[in-house]
Tab-separated table of C-alpha atoms and ligand atoms in Angstrom:
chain	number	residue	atom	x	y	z
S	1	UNK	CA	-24.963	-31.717	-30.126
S	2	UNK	CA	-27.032	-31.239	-32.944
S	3	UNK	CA	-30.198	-33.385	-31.818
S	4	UNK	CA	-32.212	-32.977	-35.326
S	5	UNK	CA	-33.776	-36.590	-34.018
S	6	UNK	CA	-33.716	-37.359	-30.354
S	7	UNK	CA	-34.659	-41.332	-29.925
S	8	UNK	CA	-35.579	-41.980	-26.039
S	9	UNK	CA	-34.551	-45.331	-24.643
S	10	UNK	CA	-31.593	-47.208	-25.270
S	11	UNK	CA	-32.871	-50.937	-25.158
S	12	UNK	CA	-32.706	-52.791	-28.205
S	13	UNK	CA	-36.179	-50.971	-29.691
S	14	UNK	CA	-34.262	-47.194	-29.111
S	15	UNK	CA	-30.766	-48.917	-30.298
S	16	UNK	CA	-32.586	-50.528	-33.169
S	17	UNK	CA	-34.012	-47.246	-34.567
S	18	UNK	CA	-30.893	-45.461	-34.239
S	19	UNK	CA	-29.549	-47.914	-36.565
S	20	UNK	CA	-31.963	-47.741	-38.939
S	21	UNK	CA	-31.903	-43.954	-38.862
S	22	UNK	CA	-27.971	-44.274	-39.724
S	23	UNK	CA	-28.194	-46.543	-42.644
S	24	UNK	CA	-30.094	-43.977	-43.993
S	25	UNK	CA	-27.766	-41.151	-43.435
S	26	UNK	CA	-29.304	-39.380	-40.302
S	27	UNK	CA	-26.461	-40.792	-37.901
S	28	UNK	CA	-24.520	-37.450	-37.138
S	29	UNK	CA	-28.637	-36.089	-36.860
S	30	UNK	CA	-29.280	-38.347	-33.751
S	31	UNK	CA	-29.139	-38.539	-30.687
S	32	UNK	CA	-30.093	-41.338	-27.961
S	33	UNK	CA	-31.266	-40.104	-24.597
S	34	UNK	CA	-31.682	-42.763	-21.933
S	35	UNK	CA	-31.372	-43.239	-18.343
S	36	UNK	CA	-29.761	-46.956	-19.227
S	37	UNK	CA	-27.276	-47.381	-21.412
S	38	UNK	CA	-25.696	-50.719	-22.961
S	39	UNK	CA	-23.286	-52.061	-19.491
S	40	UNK	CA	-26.111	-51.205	-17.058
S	41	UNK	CA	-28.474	-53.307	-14.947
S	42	UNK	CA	-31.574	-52.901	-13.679
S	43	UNK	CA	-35.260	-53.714	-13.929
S	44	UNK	CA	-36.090	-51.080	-15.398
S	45	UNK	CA	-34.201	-51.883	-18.313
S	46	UNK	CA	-35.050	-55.091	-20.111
S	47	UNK	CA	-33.167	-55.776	-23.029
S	48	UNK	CA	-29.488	-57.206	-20.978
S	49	UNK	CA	-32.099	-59.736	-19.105
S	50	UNK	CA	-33.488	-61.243	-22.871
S	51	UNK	CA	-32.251	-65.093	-23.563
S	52	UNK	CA	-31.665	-64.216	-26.423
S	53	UNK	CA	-33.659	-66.752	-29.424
S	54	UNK	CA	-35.479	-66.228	-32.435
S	55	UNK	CA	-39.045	-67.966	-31.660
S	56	UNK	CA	-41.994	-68.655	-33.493
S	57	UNK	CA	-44.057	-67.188	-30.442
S	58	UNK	CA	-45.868	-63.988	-31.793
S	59	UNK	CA	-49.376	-64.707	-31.966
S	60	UNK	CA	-50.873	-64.995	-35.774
S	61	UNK	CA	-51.275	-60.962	-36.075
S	62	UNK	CA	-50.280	-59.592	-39.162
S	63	UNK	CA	-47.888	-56.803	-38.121
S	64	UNK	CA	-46.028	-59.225	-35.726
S	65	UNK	CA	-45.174	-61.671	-38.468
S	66	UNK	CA	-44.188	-59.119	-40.886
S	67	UNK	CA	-41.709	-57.778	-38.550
S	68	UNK	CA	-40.423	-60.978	-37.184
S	69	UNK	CA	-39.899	-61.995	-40.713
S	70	UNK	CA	-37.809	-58.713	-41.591
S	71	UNK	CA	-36.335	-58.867	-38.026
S	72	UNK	CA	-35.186	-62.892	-38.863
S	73	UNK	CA	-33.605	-62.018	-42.317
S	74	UNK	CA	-31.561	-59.042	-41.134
S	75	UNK	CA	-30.814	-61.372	-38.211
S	76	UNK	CA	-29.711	-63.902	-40.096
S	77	UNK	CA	-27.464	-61.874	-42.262
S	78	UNK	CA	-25.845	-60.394	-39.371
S	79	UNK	CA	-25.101	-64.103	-37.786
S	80	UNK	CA	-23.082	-64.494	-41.620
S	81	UNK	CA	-21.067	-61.169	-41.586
S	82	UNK	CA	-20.332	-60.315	-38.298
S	83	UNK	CA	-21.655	-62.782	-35.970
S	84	UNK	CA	-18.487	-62.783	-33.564
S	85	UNK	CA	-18.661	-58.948	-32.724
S	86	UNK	CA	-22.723	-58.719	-32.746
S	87	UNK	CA	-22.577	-61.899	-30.784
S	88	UNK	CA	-25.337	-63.374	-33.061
S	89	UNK	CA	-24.695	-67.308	-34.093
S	90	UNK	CA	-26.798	-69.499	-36.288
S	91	UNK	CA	-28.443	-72.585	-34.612
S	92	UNK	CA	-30.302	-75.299	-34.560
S	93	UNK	CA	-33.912	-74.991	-32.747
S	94	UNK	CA	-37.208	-77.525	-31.753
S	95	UNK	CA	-40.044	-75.891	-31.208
S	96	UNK	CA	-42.783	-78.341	-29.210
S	97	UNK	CA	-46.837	-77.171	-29.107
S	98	UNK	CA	-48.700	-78.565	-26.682
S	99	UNK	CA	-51.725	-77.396	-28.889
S	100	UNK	CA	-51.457	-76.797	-32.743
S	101	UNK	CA	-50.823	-73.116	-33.704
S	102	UNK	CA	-52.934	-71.673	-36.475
S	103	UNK	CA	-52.753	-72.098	-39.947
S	104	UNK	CA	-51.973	-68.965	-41.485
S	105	UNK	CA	-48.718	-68.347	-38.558
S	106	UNK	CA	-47.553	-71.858	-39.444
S	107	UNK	CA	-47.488	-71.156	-43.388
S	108	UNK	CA	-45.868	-67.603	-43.410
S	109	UNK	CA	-43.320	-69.525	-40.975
S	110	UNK	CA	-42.881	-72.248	-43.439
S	111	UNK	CA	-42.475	-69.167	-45.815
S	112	UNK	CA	-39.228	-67.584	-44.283
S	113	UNK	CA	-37.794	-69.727	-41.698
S	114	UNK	CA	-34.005	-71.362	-42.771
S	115	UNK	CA	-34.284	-75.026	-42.458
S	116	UNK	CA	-38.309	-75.492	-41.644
S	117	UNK	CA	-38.921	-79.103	-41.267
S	118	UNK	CA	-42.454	-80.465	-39.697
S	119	UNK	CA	-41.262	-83.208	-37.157
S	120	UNK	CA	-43.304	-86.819	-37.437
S	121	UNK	CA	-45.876	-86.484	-34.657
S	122	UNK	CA	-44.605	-90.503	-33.906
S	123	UNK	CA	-41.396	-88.581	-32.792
S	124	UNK	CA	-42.970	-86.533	-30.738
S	125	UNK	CA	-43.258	-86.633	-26.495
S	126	UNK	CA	-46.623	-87.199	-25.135
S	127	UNK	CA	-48.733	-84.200	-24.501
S	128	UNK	CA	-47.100	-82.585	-27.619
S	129	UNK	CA	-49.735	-81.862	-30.866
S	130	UNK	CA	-47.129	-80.372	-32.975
S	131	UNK	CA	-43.400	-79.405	-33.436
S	132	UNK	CA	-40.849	-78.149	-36.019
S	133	UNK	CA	-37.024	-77.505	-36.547
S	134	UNK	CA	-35.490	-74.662	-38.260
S	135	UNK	CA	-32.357	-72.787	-38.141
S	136	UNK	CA	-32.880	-69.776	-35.573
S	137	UNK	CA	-30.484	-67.291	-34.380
S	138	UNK	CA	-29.123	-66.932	-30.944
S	139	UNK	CA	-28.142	-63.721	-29.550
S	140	UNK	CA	-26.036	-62.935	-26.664
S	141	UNK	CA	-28.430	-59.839	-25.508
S	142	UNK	CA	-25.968	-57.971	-23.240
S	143	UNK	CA	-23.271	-58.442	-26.074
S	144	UNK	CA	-25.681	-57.570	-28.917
S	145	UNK	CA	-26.812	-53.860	-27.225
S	146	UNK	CA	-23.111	-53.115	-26.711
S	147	UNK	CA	-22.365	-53.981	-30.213
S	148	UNK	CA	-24.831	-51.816	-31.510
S	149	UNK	CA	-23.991	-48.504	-29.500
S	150	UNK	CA	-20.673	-48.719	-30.457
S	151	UNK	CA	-21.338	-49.403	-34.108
S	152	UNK	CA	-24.296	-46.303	-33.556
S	153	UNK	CA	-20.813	-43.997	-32.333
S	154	UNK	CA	-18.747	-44.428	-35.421
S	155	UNK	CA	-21.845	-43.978	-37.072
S	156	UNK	CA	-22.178	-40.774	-35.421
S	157	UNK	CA	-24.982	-41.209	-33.093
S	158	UNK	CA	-24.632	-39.535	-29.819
S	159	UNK	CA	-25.533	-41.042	-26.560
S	160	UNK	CA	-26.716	-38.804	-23.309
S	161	UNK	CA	-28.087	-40.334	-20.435
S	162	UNK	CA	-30.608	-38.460	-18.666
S	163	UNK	CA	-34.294	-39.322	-16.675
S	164	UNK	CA	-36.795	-37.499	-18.485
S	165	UNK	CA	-39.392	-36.344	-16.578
S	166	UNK	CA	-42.086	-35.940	-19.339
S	167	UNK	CA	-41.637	-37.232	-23.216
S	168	UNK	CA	-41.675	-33.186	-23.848
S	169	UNK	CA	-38.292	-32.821	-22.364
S	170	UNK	CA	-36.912	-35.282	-25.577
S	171	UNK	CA	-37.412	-31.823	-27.624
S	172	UNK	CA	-33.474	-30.951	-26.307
S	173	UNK	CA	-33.419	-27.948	-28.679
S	174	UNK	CA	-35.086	-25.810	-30.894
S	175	UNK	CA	-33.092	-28.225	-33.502
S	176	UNK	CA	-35.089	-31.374	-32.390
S	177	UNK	CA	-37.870	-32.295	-35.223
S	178	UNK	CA	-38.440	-35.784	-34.504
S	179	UNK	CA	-38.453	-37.912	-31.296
S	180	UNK	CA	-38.983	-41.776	-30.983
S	181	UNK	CA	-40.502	-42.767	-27.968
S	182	UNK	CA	-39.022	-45.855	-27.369
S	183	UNK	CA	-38.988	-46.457	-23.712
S	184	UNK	CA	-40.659	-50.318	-23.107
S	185	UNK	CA	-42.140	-50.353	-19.582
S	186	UNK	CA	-42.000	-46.945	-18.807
S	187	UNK	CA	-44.705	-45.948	-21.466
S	188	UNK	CA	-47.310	-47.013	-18.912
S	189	UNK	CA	-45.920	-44.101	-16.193
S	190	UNK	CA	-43.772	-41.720	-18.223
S	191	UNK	CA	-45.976	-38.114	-18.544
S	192	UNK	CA	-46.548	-37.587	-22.175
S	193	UNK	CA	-47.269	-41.165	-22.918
S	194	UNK	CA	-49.127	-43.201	-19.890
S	195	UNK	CA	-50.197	-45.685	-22.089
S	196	UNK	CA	-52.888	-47.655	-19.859
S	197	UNK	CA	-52.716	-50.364	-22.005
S	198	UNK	CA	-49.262	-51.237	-21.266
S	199	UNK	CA	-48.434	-53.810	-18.669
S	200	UNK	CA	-45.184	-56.074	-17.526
S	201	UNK	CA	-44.949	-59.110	-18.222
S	202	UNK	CA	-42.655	-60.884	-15.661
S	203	UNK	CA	-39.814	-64.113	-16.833
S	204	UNK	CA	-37.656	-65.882	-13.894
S	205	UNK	CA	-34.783	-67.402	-15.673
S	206	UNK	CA	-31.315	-69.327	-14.811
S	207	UNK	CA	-27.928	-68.955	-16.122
S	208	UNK	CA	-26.073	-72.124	-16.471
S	209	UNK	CA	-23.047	-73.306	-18.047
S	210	UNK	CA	-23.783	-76.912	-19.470
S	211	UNK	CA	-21.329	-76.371	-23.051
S	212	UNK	CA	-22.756	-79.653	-24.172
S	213	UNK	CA	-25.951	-78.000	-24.969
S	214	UNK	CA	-25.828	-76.824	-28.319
S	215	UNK	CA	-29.129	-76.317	-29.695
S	216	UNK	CA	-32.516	-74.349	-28.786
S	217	UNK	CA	-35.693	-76.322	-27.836
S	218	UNK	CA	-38.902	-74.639	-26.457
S	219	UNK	CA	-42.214	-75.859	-25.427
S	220	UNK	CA	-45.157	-73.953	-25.659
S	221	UNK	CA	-47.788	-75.112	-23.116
S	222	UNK	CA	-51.062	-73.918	-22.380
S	223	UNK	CA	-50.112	-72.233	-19.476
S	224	UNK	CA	-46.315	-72.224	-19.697
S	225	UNK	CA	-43.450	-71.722	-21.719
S	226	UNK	CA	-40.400	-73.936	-21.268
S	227	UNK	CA	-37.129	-73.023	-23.330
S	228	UNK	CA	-33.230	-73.940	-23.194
S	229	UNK	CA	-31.303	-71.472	-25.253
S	230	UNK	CA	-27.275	-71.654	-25.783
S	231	UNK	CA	-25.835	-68.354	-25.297
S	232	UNK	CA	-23.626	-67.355	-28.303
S	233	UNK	CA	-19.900	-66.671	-27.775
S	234	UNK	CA	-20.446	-67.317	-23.706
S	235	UNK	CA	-17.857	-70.095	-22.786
S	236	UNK	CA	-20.915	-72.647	-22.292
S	237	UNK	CA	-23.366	-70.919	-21.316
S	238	UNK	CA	-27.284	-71.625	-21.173
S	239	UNK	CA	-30.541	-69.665	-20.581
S	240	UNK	CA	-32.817	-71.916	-19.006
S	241	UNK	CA	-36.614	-70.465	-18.665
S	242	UNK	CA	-38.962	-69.541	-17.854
S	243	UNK	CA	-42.059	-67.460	-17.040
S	244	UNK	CA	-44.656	-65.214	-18.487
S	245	UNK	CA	-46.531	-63.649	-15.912
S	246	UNK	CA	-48.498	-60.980	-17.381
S	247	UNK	CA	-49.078	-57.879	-14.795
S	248	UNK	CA	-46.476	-58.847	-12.261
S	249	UNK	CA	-43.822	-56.176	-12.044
S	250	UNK	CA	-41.331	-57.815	-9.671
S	251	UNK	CA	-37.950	-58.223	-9.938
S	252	UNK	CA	-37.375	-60.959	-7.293
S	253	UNK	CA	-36.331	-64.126	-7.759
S	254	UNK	CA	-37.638	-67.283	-6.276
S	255	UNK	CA	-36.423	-70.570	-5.536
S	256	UNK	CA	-40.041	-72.344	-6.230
S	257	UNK	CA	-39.871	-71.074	-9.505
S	258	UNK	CA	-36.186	-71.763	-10.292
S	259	UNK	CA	-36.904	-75.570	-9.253
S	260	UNK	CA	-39.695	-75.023	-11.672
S	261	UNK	CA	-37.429	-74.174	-14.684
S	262	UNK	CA	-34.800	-76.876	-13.744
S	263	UNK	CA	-37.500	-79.749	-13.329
S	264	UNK	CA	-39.274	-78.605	-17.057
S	265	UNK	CA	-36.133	-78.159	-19.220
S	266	UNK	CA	-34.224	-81.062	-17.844
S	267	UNK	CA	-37.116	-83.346	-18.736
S	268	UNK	CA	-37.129	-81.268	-21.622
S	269	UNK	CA	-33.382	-81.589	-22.818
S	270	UNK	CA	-32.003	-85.247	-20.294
S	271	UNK	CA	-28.277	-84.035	-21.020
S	272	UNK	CA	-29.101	-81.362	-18.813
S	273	UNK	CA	-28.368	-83.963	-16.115
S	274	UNK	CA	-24.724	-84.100	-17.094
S	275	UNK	CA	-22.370	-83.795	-14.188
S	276	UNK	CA	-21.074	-80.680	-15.513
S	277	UNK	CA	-23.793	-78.310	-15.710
S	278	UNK	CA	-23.763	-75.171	-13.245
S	279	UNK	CA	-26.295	-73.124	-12.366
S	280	UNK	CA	-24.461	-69.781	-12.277
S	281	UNK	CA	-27.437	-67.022	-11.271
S	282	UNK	CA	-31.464	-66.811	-11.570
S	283	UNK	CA	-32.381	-63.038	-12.515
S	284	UNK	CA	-36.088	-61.600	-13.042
S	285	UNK	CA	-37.172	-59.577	-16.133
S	286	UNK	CA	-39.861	-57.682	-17.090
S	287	UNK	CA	-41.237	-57.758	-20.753
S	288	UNK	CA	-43.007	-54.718	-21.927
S	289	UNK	CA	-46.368	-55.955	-22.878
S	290	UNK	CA	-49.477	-53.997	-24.123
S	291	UNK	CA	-52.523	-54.846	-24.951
S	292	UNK	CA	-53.314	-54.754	-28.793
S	293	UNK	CA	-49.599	-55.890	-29.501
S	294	UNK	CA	-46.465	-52.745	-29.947
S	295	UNK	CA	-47.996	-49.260	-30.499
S	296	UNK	CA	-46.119	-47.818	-33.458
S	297	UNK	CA	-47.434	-44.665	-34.355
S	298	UNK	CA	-46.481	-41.084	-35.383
S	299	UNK	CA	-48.040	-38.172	-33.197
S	300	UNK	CA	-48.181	-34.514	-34.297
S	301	UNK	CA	-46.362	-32.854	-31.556
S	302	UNK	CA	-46.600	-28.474	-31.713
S	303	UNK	CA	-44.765	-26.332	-34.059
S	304	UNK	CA	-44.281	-29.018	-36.770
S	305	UNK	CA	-42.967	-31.515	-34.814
S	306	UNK	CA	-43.444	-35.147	-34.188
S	307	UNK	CA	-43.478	-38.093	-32.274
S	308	UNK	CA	-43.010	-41.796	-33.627
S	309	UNK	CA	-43.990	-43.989	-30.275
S	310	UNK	CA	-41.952	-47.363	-31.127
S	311	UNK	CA	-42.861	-49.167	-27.832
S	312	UNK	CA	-44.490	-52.054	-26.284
S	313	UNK	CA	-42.933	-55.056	-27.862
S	314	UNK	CA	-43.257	-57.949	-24.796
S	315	UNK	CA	-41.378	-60.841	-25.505
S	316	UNK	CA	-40.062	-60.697	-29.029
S	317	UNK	CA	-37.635	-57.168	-28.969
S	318	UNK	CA	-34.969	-58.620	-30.648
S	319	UNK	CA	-36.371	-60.640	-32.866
S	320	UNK	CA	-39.004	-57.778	-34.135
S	321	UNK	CA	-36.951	-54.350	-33.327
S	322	UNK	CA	-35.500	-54.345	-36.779
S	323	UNK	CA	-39.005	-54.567	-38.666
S	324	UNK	CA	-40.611	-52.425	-36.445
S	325	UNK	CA	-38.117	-49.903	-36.292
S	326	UNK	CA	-37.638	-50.221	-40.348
S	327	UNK	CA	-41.599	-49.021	-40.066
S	328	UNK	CA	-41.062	-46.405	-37.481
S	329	UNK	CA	-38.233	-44.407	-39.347
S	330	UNK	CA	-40.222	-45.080	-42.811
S	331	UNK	CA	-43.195	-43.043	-40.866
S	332	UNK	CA	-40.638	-40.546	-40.054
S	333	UNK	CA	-38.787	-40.272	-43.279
S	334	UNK	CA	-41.371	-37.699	-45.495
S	335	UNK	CA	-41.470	-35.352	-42.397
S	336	UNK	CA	-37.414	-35.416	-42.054
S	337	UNK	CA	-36.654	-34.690	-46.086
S	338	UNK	CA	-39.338	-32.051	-45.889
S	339	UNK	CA	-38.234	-30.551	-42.681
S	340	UNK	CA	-34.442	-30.380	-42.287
S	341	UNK	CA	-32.721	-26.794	-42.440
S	342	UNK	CA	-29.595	-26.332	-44.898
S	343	UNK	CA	-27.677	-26.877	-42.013
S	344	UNK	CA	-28.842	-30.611	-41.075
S	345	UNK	CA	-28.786	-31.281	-45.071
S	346	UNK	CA	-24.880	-30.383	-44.983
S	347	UNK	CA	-24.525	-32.937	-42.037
S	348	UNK	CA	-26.306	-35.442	-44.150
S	349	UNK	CA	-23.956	-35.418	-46.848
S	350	UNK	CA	-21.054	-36.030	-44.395
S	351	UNK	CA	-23.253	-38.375	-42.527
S	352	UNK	CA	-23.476	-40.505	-45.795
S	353	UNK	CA	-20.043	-40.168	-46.599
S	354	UNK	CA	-19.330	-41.839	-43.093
S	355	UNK	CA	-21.891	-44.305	-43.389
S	356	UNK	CA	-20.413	-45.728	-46.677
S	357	UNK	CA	-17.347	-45.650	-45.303
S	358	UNK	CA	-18.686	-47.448	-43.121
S	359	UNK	CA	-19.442	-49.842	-45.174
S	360	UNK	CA	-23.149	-50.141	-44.591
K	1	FAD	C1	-36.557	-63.257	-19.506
K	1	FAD	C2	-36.741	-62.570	-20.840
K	1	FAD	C3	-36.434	-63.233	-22.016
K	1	FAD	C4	-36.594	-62.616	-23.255
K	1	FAD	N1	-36.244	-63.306	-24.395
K	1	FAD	C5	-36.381	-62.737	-25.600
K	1	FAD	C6	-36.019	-63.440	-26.770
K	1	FAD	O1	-35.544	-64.561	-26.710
K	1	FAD	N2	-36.195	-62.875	-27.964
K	1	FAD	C7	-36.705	-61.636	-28.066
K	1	FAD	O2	-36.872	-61.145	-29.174
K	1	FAD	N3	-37.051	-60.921	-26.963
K	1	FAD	C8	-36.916	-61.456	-25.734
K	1	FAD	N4	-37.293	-60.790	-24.609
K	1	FAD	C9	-37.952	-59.495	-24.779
K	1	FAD	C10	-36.982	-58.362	-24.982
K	1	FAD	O3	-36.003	-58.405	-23.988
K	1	FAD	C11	-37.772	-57.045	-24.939
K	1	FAD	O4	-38.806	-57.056	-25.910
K	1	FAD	C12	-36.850	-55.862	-25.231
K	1	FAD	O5	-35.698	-55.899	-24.438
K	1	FAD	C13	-37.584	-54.536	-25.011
K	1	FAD	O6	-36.693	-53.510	-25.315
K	1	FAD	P1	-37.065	-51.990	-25.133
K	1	FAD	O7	-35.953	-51.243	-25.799
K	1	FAD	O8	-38.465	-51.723	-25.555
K	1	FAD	O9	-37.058	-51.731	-23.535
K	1	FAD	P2	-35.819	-51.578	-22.467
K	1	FAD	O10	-34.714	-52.506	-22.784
K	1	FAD	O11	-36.437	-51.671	-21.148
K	1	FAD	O12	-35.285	-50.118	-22.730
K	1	FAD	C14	-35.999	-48.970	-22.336
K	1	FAD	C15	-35.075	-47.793	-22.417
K	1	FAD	O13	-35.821	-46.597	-22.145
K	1	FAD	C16	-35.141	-45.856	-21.143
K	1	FAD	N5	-36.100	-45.029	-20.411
K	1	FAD	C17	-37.272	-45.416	-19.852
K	1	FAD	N6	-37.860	-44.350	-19.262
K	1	FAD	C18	-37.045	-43.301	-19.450
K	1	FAD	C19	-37.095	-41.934	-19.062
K	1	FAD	N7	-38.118	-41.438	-18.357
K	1	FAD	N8	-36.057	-41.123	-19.408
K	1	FAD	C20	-35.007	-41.601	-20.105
K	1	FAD	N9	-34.921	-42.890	-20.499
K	1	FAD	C21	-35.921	-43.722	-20.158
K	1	FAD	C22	-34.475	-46.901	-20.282
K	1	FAD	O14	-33.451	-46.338	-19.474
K	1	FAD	C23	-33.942	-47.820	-21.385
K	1	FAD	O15	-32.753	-47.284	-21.936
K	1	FAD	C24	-37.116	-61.330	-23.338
K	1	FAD	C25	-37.387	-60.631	-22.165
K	1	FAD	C26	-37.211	-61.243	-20.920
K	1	FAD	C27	-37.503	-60.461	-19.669
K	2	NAG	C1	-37.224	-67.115	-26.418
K	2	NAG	O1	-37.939	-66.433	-27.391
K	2	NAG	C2	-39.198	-65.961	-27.081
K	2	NAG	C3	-39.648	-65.118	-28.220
K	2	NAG	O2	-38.732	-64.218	-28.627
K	2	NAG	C4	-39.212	-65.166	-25.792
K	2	NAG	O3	-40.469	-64.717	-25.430
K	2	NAG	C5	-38.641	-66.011	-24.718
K	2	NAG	O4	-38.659	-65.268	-23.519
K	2	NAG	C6	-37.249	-66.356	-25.122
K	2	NAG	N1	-36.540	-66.996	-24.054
K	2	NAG	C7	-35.451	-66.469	-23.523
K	2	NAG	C8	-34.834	-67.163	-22.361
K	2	NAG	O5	-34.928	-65.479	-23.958
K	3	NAG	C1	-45.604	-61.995	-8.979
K	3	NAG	O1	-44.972	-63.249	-9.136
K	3	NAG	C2	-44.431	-63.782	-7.971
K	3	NAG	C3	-43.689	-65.046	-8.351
K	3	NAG	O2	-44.499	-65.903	-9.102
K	3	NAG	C4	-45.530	-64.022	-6.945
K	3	NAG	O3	-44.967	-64.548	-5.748
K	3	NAG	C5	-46.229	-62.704	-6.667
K	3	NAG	O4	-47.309	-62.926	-5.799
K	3	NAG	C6	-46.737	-62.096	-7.965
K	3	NAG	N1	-47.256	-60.772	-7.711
K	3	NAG	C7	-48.367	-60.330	-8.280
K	3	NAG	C8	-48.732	-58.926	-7.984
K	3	NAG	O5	-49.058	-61.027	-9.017
């Protein structure tokens, strides 16, 4: 294995860099270490738990709307070329404020979104100040993360699972230049990065099948967050949520909370009611919050090295990871060209052969 670039952490963030990394011609270069891997489950791992939607949640911070934006366009695209095998569809969403959002998020969302229509405020339910409609992707999140590790192996990405003990330990070989820490919760533990300002931020959600649902409504609430998302290429299936309970790392599930869920979104979305809707399961996950919004930053490590820490992105992973791991490899990028040995620079040119092959 060569290892030239080690990313850590094989959630969307991790997969999502690797990707990047390949469509610029470092895929035979990398290497994903993880202990979870695309097919796994556990709380540890967030990214199979995600509902998936694109939603105009990130607060008004500049960095967060730039990569939402990038993250929706490539998004987008995706749902148009391959949606079937990335498991990405376009649809319909309503998104419901309980209180106005600020001015500046609403016009750089007016800017990009497919589709952006204001709704009448006579249409709107009591209690809501504000909604919109626009054309949002859906993602089928265990589906997606498969699709993109086995697009990263013909791209020649290579995929190790291992526990590291300390971020050090990503340096596999006297090869390894460049690591990206991108291992969500665990930067608040993990030696080498116990990042204090991380923190979990817990959703409860159910899994229905109700096929008669076919688009995405949320409500954003003062103190809650109420959203029915169809699950792309699923046979009928719905995410009904949720929660965001920030500092509350458990992965139990509760029946208070699931009546919760089903008494908002059915009031929410009446065709819920429907005789045929299921619920099929209630899981727990655990966004990886932090303080200050995602930490992406490049760290001299010794000998030349470095780190780019790509972590930290709470609720909106999939629809940010491709911005911010667009800005994470661009940090990366002078240190690689000036860096790699004659060696790596061979692979490169076979790695770009394979990539246009490829057709990227
Ligand atoms: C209920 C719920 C709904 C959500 N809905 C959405 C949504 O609609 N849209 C959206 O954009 N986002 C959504 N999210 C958020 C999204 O799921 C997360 O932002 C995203 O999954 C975070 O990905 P990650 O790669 O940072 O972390 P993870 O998926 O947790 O991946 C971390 C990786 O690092 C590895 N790792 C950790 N420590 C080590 C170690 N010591 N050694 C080796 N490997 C290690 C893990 O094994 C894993 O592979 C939702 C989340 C939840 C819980
Ligand atoms: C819907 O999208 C928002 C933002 O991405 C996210 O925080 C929320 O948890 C999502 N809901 C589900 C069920 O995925
Ligand atoms: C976490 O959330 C659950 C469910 O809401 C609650 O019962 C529990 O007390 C919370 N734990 C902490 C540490 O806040």
């Amino acid at each position: 294995m060569s290892a030239t670039i080690v990313v850590v952490g094989a959630g969307v963030i991790g997969l999502d860099v690797a990707l990047i990394l390949a469509e610029n011609g470092y895929g035979h270069l990398t290497t994903v270490v993880a202990q979870h891997m695309p097919g796994d489950t556990s709380i540890d791992y967030t990214s199979p738990w995600a509902g998936a939607n694109f939603s105009a949640i990130s607060g008004s911070d500049k960095n967060a709307l730039i990569w939402d934006k990038a993250g929706y366009q490539r998004l987008m695209r995706l749902a148009s070329t391959e949606g079937l095998e990335s498991a990405i569809r376009k649809t319909q969403s309503f998104e419901y404020w309980d209180e106005k959002p600020a001015e500046q998020k609403l016009s750089s969302l007016a800017d990009y979104l497919e589709d952006f229509t204001v709704l009448p405020s006579e249409k709107l339910m009591p209690g809501v100040a504000y909604g919109v409609s626009f054309t949002t992707v859906t993602i089928n999140a265990p589906r997606h993360i498969q699709y993109l590790k086995n697009k990263l192996e013909l791209l020649g990405v290579q995929f190790f699972r291992r526990k590291l003990d300390h971020l050090d330990h990503a340096f596999l070989s006297d090869r390894t230049k460049v690591v990206f820490n991108c291992v969500g919760n665990a930067a608040r533990h993990l030696p080498g990065v116990q990042d204090s300002n991380c923190f979990p931020v817990r959703g409860q959600i159910l899994l229905t099948r109700a096929p008669q649902i076919e688009t995405n409504v949320m409500r954003h609430g003062k103190d809650y967050e109420t959203y029915i998302i169809p699950r792309p290429y699923s046979n009928g299936n719905v995410i009904l949520g949720g929660f965001m309970q920030k500092n509350n790392g458990t992965g139990d599930t509760f029946a208070h909370e699931a009546e919760s869920i089903w008494q908002r979104t059915s009031t929410l979305e009446p065709s819920l009611h429907a005789s045929g809707t299921e619920v099929l399961a209630t899981f727990a996950g655990l966004r990886p919050g932090r303080q200050g919004g995602a930490r992406i930053e490049l760290e001299e490590a010794q000998a030349g090295r470095i780190v780019v820490h790509n972590y930290g992105a709470g609720g909106t992973g999939y629809q940010a990871g491709l911005g911010m791991g667009m800005e994470a490899v661009g940090l990366a990028l002078p240190h690689l060209s000036k860096t790699l040995s004659g060696q790596d620079v061979v692979d490169l040119h076979a790695a770009e052969q394979s990539a246009r092959r490829a057709n990227l």
